[in-house]
PDB file of C-alpha atoms in Angstrom:
ATOM      1  CA  MET A 208      16.129 -21.430   7.031  1.00  0.00           C
ATOM      2  CA  ASP A 209      13.427 -20.685   9.217  1.00  0.00           C
ATOM      3  CA  ALA A 210      10.544 -17.236   8.185  1.00  0.00           C
ATOM      4  CA  ASN A 211      12.557 -15.535  10.956  1.00  0.00           C
ATOM      5  CA  ALA A 212      16.026 -15.940   9.593  1.00  0.00           C
ATOM      6  CA  GLN A 213      15.113 -14.972   6.278  1.00  0.00           C
ATOM      7  CA  TRP A 214      13.473 -11.805   6.941  1.00  0.00           C
ATOM      8  CA  SER A 215      16.570 -11.090   8.561  1.00  0.00           C
ATOM      9  CA  LYS A 216      18.554 -11.673   5.813  1.00  0.00           C
ATOM     10  CA  LEU A 217      16.254 -10.048   3.649  1.00  0.00           C
ATOM     11  CA  ALA A 218      16.230  -6.626   5.678  1.00  0.00           C
ATOM     12  CA  VAL A 219      20.028  -7.029   5.087  1.00  0.00           C
ATOM     13  CA  GLU A 220      20.010  -7.302   2.205  1.00  0.00           C
ATOM     14  CA  LEU A 221      18.067  -4.132   1.463  1.00  0.00           C
ATOM     15  CA  GLY A 222      20.150  -2.139   3.581  1.00  0.00           C
ATOM     16  CA  PHE A 223      16.533  -1.772   6.006  1.00  0.00           C
ATOM     17  CA  GLN A 224      16.568  -3.328  10.048  1.00  0.00           C
ATOM     18  CA  LEU A 225      14.103  -5.342  10.655  1.00  0.00           C
ATOM     19  CA  LYS A 226      11.690  -3.887  13.639  1.00  0.00           C
ATOM     20  CA  ARG A 227       8.614  -5.456  15.721  1.00  0.00           C
ATOM     21  CA  GLU A 228       7.332  -2.154  16.192  1.00  0.00           C
ATOM     22  CA  ILE A 229       3.828  -1.904  14.618  1.00  0.00           C
ATOM     23  CA  ARG A 230       2.530   1.573  13.662  1.00  0.00           C
ATOM     24  CA  PRO A 231      -0.666   2.208  13.187  1.00  0.00           C
ATOM     25  CA  PHE A 232      -0.642   3.659   9.362  1.00  0.00           C
ATOM     26  CA  VAL A 233       1.862   2.043   8.319  1.00  0.00           C
ATOM     27  CA  GLU A 234       1.827  -2.135   9.368  1.00  0.00           C
ATOM     28  CA  LEU A 235      -1.792  -2.689  11.180  1.00  0.00           C
ATOM     29  CA  PRO A 236      -3.840  -2.145   8.169  1.00  0.00           C
ATOM     30  CA  SER A 237      -2.220  -5.378   6.367  1.00  0.00           C
ATOM     31  CA  LEU A 238      -2.045  -7.123   9.413  1.00  0.00           C
ATOM     32  CA  HIS A 239      -5.872  -7.308  10.226  1.00  0.00           C
ATOM     33  CA  LYS A 240      -9.239  -7.223   8.927  1.00  0.00           C
ATOM     34  CA  MET A 241     -10.696  -5.327  11.213  1.00  0.00           C
ATOM     35  CA  ALA A 242      -7.366  -3.162  11.954  1.00  0.00           C
ATOM     36  CA  GLU A 243      -7.643  -2.986   7.790  1.00  0.00           C
ATOM     37  CA  ARG A 244     -11.340  -1.287   8.434  1.00  0.00           C
ATOM     38  CA  ALA A 245     -10.716   1.130  11.088  1.00  0.00           C
ATOM     39  CA  MET A 246      -7.404   2.530   8.924  1.00  0.00           C
ATOM     40  CA  LYS A 247     -10.112   3.101   6.499  1.00  0.00           C
ATOM     41  CA  LYS A 248     -12.118   4.904   7.865  1.00  0.00           C
ATOM     42  CA  GLY A 249      -9.329   7.014   9.180  1.00  0.00           C
ATOM     43  CA  ASP A 250      -9.592   5.911  13.397  1.00  0.00           C
ATOM     44  CA  LEU A 251      -5.869   6.657  14.599  1.00  0.00           C
ATOM     45  CA  LYS A 252      -7.829   6.256  18.155  1.00  0.00           C
ATOM     46  CA  ASN A 253      -9.666   2.907  17.313  1.00  0.00           C
ATOM     47  CA  ALA A 254      -6.797   1.227  15.667  1.00  0.00           C
ATOM     48  CA  GLU A 255      -3.812   1.868  18.251  1.00  0.00           C
ATOM     49  CA  ARG A 256      -6.818   0.337  21.087  1.00  0.00           C
ATOM     50  CA  LEU A 257      -6.602  -2.782  18.444  1.00  0.00           C
ATOM     51  CA  LEU A 258      -2.783  -2.903  19.368  1.00  0.00           C
ATOM     52  CA  LYS A 259      -3.461  -2.884  22.796  1.00  0.00           C
ATOM     53  CA  ASN A 260      -6.329  -5.665  22.427  1.00  0.00           C
ATOM     54  CA  PRO A 261      -4.845  -8.866  23.968  1.00  0.00           C
ATOM     55  CA  MET A 262      -6.422 -11.293  21.498  1.00  0.00           C
ATOM     56  CA  ILE A 263      -5.549  -9.173  18.580  1.00  0.00           C
ATOM     57  CA  THR A 264      -1.965  -8.737  20.059  1.00  0.00           C
ATOM     58  CA  LYS A 265      -1.476 -13.181  20.522  1.00  0.00           C
ATOM     59  CA  LEU A 266      -2.591 -13.015  16.468  1.00  0.00           C
ATOM     60  CA  MET A 267      -0.930 -10.602  15.151  1.00  0.00           C
ATOM     61  CA  SER A 268       2.591 -11.779  17.014  1.00  0.00           C
ATOM     62  CA  SER A 269       1.787 -15.521  16.235  1.00  0.00           C
ATOM     63  CA  ASN A 270       2.545 -14.316  12.431  1.00  0.00           C
ATOM     64  CA  PHE A 271       3.991 -10.735  12.774  1.00  0.00           C
ATOM     65  CA  ILE A 272       7.969 -11.317  12.325  1.00  0.00           C
ATOM     66  CA  GLY A 273       8.726  -7.886  11.766  1.00  0.00           C
ATOM     67  CA  SER A 274       8.654  -5.215   9.398  1.00  0.00           C
ATOM     68  CA  ALA A 275      11.805  -4.170   6.791  1.00  0.00           C
ATOM     69  CA  THR A 276      12.297  -0.820   7.695  1.00  0.00           C
ATOM     70  CA  GLY A 277      14.303   1.555   5.664  1.00  0.00           C
ATOM     71  CA  LEU A 278      14.887   4.446   3.532  1.00  0.00           C
ATOM     72  CA  TYR A 279      15.547   4.234   0.003  1.00  0.00           C
ATOM     73  CA  GLY A 280      15.034   6.194  -3.199  1.00  0.00           C
ATOM     74  CA  GLY A 281      14.973   9.118  -0.367  1.00  0.00           C
ATOM     75  CA  TYR A 282      11.657   7.466   0.781  1.00  0.00           C
ATOM     76  CA  GLU A 283      10.918   5.541   3.795  1.00  0.00           C
ATOM     77  CA  PHE A 284       9.923   1.837   2.572  1.00  0.00           C
ATOM     78  CA  ALA A 285       8.634  -1.067   5.235  1.00  0.00           C
ATOM     79  CA  VAL A 286       8.049  -4.199   4.028  1.00  0.00           C
ATOM     80  CA  PHE A 287       6.675  -7.359   6.119  1.00  0.00           C
ATOM     81  CA  ARG A 288       4.431 -10.180   5.951  1.00  0.00           C
ATOM     82  CA  SER A 289       1.091 -10.047   6.517  1.00  0.00           C
ATOM     83  CA  THR A 290      -2.316 -12.425   6.927  1.00  0.00           C
ATOM     84  CA  HIS A 291      -5.080 -11.256   5.445  1.00  0.00           C
ATOM     85  CA  SER A 292      -7.316 -13.533   7.875  1.00  0.00           C
ATOM     86  CA  GLY A 293      -9.486 -12.234  10.462  1.00  0.00           C
ATOM     87  CA  THR A 294      -9.715 -15.424  13.048  1.00  0.00           C
ATOM     88  CA  PRO A 295      -6.772 -17.585  13.923  1.00  0.00           C
ATOM     89  CA  SER A 296      -5.641 -20.032  11.467  1.00  0.00           C
ATOM     90  CA  PRO A 297      -2.671 -22.982  11.469  1.00  0.00           C
ATOM     91  CA  ASN A 298      -2.558 -22.541   8.598  1.00  0.00           C
ATOM     92  CA  PRO A 299      -2.891 -18.717   7.272  1.00  0.00           C
ATOM     93  CA  ALA A 300      -2.662 -17.189   3.884  1.00  0.00           C
ATOM     94  CA  TYR A 301      -0.018 -15.177   4.139  1.00  0.00           C
ATOM     95  CA  TYR A 302       0.735 -12.060   1.333  1.00  0.00           C
ATOM     96  CA  ILE A 303       3.865  -9.727   1.441  1.00  0.00           C
ATOM     97  CA  ASN A 304       3.376  -5.725   1.373  1.00  0.00           C
ATOM     98  CA  ILE A 305       5.602  -2.856   0.409  1.00  0.00           C
ATOM     99  CA  VAL A 306       4.670  -0.087   1.762  1.00  0.00           C
ATOM    100  CA  LEU A 307       6.455   3.661   0.762  1.00  0.00           C
ATOM    101  CA  LEU A 308       5.431   6.201   2.939  1.00  0.00           C
ATOM    102  CA  PHE A 309       5.147   9.612   0.860  1.00  0.00           C
ATOM    103  CA  LYS A 310       7.072  12.960   2.615  1.00  0.00           C
ATOM    104  CA  GLU A 311       4.287  14.618   2.953  1.00  0.00           C
ATOM    105  CA  LYS A 312       0.884  13.999   3.102  1.00  0.00           C
ATOM    106  CA  CYS A 313      -1.386  14.761  -0.238  1.00  0.00           C
ATOM    107  CA  ARG A 314      -4.600  15.985   1.364  1.00  0.00           C
ATOM    108  CA  LEU A 315      -6.990  15.001  -1.566  1.00  0.00           C
ATOM    109  CA  GLY A 316      -8.847  12.193  -0.088  1.00  0.00           C
ATOM    110  CA  LEU A 317      -7.184  10.000  -2.759  1.00  0.00           C
ATOM    111  CA  GLU A 318      -7.718   6.898  -2.896  1.00  0.00           C
ATOM    112  CA  ILE A 319      -6.231   5.041  -6.408  1.00  0.00           C
ATOM    113  CA  GLN A 320      -6.777   1.015  -6.650  1.00  0.00           C
ATOM    114  CA  LYS A 321      -7.496  -1.700  -9.537  1.00  0.00           C
ATOM    115  CA  ASN A 322     -10.496  -0.533 -12.033  1.00  0.00           C
ATOM    116  CA  ASP A 323     -12.973  -3.814 -11.252  1.00  0.00           C
ATOM    117  CA  ILE A 324     -16.901  -3.971 -12.362  1.00  0.00           C
ATOM    118  CA  PHE A 325     -17.774  -2.514  -9.266  1.00  0.00           C
ATOM    119  CA  SER A 326     -15.751   1.231 -10.011  1.00  0.00           C
ATOM    120  CA  LYS A 327     -16.596   0.667 -13.688  1.00  0.00           C
ATOM    121  CA  ILE A 328     -20.473   0.382 -13.378  1.00  0.00           C
ATOM    122  CA  LYS A 329     -20.696   3.387 -10.615  1.00  0.00           C
ATOM    123  CA  LYS A 330     -17.792   5.741 -13.368  1.00  0.00           C
ATOM    124  CA  ALA A 331     -20.635   4.833 -15.987  1.00  0.00           C
ATOM    125  CA  ILE A 332     -23.775   6.524 -13.849  1.00  0.00           C
ATOM    126  CA  GLY A 333     -21.793   8.969 -11.959  1.00  0.00           C
ATOM    127  CA  LEU A 334     -21.862   7.636  -8.236  1.00  0.00           C
ATOM    128  CA  GLY A 335     -19.438   8.254  -5.998  1.00  0.00           C
ATOM    129  CA  SER A 336     -15.849  10.937  -5.655  1.00  0.00           C
ATOM    130  CA  TYR A 337     -14.649   9.436  -8.854  1.00  0.00           C
ATOM    131  CA  VAL A 338     -11.897  11.007 -11.237  1.00  0.00           C
ATOM    132  CA  LYS A 339     -11.475  10.854 -14.806  1.00  0.00           C
ATOM    133  CA  ILE A 340      -8.117  11.400 -16.574  1.00  0.00           C
ATOM    134  CA  ALA A 341      -8.314  13.224 -19.721  1.00  0.00           C
ATOM    135  CA  GLU A 342      -6.996  11.637 -23.024  1.00  0.00           C
ATOM    136  CA  ASN A 343      -5.653   8.430 -20.652  1.00  0.00           C
ATOM    137  CA  HIS A 344      -8.356   5.429 -22.169  1.00  0.00           C
ATOM    138  CA  MET A 345      -5.758   2.667 -20.540  1.00  0.00           C
ATOM    139  CA  LEU A 346      -4.886   4.113 -17.064  1.00  0.00           C
ATOM    140  CA  ASN A 347      -8.538   4.776 -17.246  1.00  0.00           C
ATOM    141  CA  GLU A 348      -8.865   1.174 -18.117  1.00  0.00           C
ATOM    142  CA  LYS A 349      -6.407  -0.337 -15.527  1.00  0.00           C
ATOM    143  CA  VAL A 350      -7.702   2.405 -12.446  1.00  0.00           C
ATOM    144  CA  SER A 351     -10.093   4.177 -10.590  1.00  0.00           C
ATOM    145  CA  ILE A 352      -9.255   7.347  -8.544  1.00  0.00           C
ATOM    146  CA  LYS A 353     -11.271   8.565  -5.980  1.00  0.00           C
ATOM    147  CA  ALA A 354     -10.658  11.906  -4.260  1.00  0.00           C
ATOM    148  CA  ASN A 355     -12.422  14.518  -2.256  1.00  0.00           C
ATOM    149  CA  LEU A 356     -10.916  17.364  -3.696  1.00  0.00           C
ATOM    150  CA  LYS A 357     -11.385  16.162  -7.720  1.00  0.00           C
ATOM    151  CA  ASP A 358     -10.351  19.786  -9.053  1.00  0.00           C
ATOM    152  CA  GLN A 359      -7.365  19.262  -7.510  1.00  0.00           C
ATOM    153  CA  ALA A 360      -6.629  15.737  -8.271  1.00  0.00           C
ATOM    154  CA  ARG A 361      -7.441  16.181 -11.770  1.00  0.00           C
ATOM    155  CA  LYS A 362      -4.975  18.654 -12.039  1.00  0.00           C
ATOM    156  CA  LEU A 363      -2.389  15.921 -10.188  1.00  0.00           C
ATOM    157  CA  LEU A 364      -3.311  13.689 -12.645  1.00  0.00           C
ATOM    158  CA  SER A 365      -2.565  15.658 -15.526  1.00  0.00           C
ATOM    159  CA  ASN A 366       0.617  15.684 -15.314  1.00  0.00           C
ATOM    160  CA  LYS A 367       1.566  13.070 -18.354  1.00  0.00           C
ATOM    161  CA  LEU A 368       5.563  11.625 -16.416  1.00  0.00           C
ATOM    162  CA  LEU A 369       2.796  10.873 -13.687  1.00  0.00           C
ATOM    163  CA  GLN A 370       0.325   8.759 -15.728  1.00  0.00           C
ATOM    164  CA  ASP A 371       2.918   6.950 -17.205  1.00  0.00           C
ATOM    165  CA  LYS A 372       4.566   5.845 -13.859  1.00  0.00           C
ATOM    166  CA  LEU A 373       1.309   5.209 -12.240  1.00  0.00           C
ATOM    167  CA  LEU A 374       0.588   2.883 -16.259  1.00  0.00           C
ATOM    168  CA  ASN A 375       3.759   1.040 -15.530  1.00  0.00           C
ATOM    169  CA  LEU A 376       2.539   0.552 -11.536  1.00  0.00           C
ATOM    170  CA  TYR A 377      -0.322  -1.216 -12.952  1.00  0.00           C
ATOM    171  CA  LEU A 378       0.562  -2.885 -15.593  1.00  0.00           C
ATOM    172  CA  PHE A 379       2.841  -4.444 -13.583  1.00  0.00           C
ATOM    173  CA  SER A 380       0.193  -5.917 -11.042  1.00  0.00           C
ATOM    174  CA  ASN A 381      -3.332  -5.087 -10.199  1.00  0.00           C
ATOM    175  CA  THR A 382      -2.283  -4.962  -6.324  1.00  0.00           C
ATOM    176  CA  PHE A 383      -1.246  -1.318  -5.893  1.00  0.00           C
ATOM    177  CA  GLU A 384      -3.095   0.897  -3.745  1.00  0.00           C
ATOM    178  CA  ILE A 385      -2.247   4.445  -3.503  1.00  0.00           C
ATOM    179  CA  SER A 386      -3.692   7.094  -0.717  1.00  0.00           C
ATOM    180  CA  ASP A 387      -3.043  10.525   0.206  1.00  0.00           C
ATOM    181  CA  ARG A 388       0.224   8.618   2.812  1.00  0.00           C
ATOM    182  CA  ASP A 389       1.419   5.860   0.443  1.00  0.00           C
ATOM    183  CA  ILE A 390       2.139   3.402  -1.523  1.00  0.00           C
ATOM    184  CA  ARG A 391       0.907   0.032  -1.019  1.00  0.00           C
ATOM    185  CA  TYR A 392       1.636  -3.390  -3.150  1.00  0.00           C
ATOM    186  CA  SER A 393       1.294  -6.299  -1.751  1.00  0.00           C
ATOM    187  CA  GLU A 394       1.546 -10.450  -3.159  1.00  0.00           C
ATOM    188  CA  ARG A 395       0.974 -14.042  -1.827  1.00  0.00           C
ATOM    189  CA  GLY A 396       3.802 -15.663  -0.470  1.00  0.00           C
ATOM    190  CA  GLU A 397       5.689 -15.436   2.644  1.00  0.00           C
ATOM    191  CA  ILE A 398       8.880 -13.903   1.936  1.00  0.00           C
ATOM    192  CA  ILE A 399       9.638 -12.039  -1.412  1.00  0.00           C
ATOM    193  CA  ASP A 400      12.943 -12.143  -3.271  1.00  0.00           C
ATOM    194  CA  LYS A 401      16.106  -9.478  -3.121  1.00  0.00           C
ATOM    195  CA  ASP A 402      16.222  -8.293  -6.369  1.00  0.00           C
ATOM    196  CA  LYS A 403      12.276  -8.648  -6.737  1.00  0.00           C
ATOM    197  CA  ALA A 404      11.926  -6.289  -4.135  1.00  0.00           C
ATOM    198  CA  ILE A 405      14.147  -3.332  -5.044  1.00  0.00           C
ATOM    199  CA  LYS A 406      12.863  -3.876  -8.795  1.00  0.00           C
ATOM    200  CA  ILE A 407       9.405  -3.116  -7.049  1.00  0.00           C
ATOM    201  CA  MET A 408      10.784  -0.338  -4.669  1.00  0.00           C
ATOM    202  CA  ASP A 409      12.287   0.904  -8.313  1.00  0.00           C
ATOM    203  CA  MET A 410       8.686   1.744  -9.516  1.00  0.00           C
ATOM    204  CA  MET A 411       7.227   2.830  -6.737  1.00  0.00           C
ATOM    205  CA  VAL A 412       9.778   5.890  -5.836  1.00  0.00           C
ATOM    206  CA  GLU A 413       9.631   6.979  -9.780  1.00  0.00           C
ATOM    207  CA  ALA A 414       5.734   6.990  -9.306  1.00  0.00           C
ATOM    208  CA  ALA A 415       6.731   9.556  -5.718  1.00  0.00           C
ATOM    209  CA  LYS A 416       8.723  11.831  -7.107  1.00  0.00           C
ATOM    210  CA  ASN A 417       5.450  12.814  -9.377  1.00  0.00           C
ATOM    211  CA  PHE A 418       3.588  13.517  -6.634  1.00  0.00           C
ATOM    212  CA  PRO A 419       3.552  17.364  -4.599  1.00  0.00           C
ATOM    213  CA  VAL A 420       5.971  17.963  -2.227  1.00  0.00           C
ATOM    214  CA  LYS A 421       5.951  21.612  -0.723  1.00  0.00           C
ATOM    215  CA  GLY A 422       9.456  23.781  -0.958  1.00  0.00           C
TER     216      GLY A 422
END
């Protein structure tokens, strides 16, 4: 079974649709390094221009099979394959991406990702807009949290249930990334098993439920 058939099968198994559309804030950040840099700067216009660039279009079309997109647990998900290569390659390194889209933006300037040596040093000397979770040493060791609105972020992260769900994510994998818009997961590979995808999506849904939604 070739890659296109495998991804079509996975989409059906998840109850999703396999779509060729590349959305700037969903698939694009994971599909190309230049696009990723544009997205991290929040430059939507630049990201959209990248989609229209013939060279980028040709590169992405050769590697982008489609995005299995649909609703699961009340949230919109996208599951797709990407390459992190910045230039065309006959043997690219593929990654599986799972993206949960929040129902509403958090609007905190939030960035949650794995803790590494650089973030530990910056936090220790007080550089950057890092937020510490009071009385949760294990989570503070696992993740680095940045926010433009630090007080509001601290209030959000004081939720013990949210802390537990975040810890569940990062104990499973250090590749999760959380922003105002979404929760993202990635792993090396060309296809993911349905059962594993659902396990990861379940954990993402449980975390997302504890992020604010206006009622």
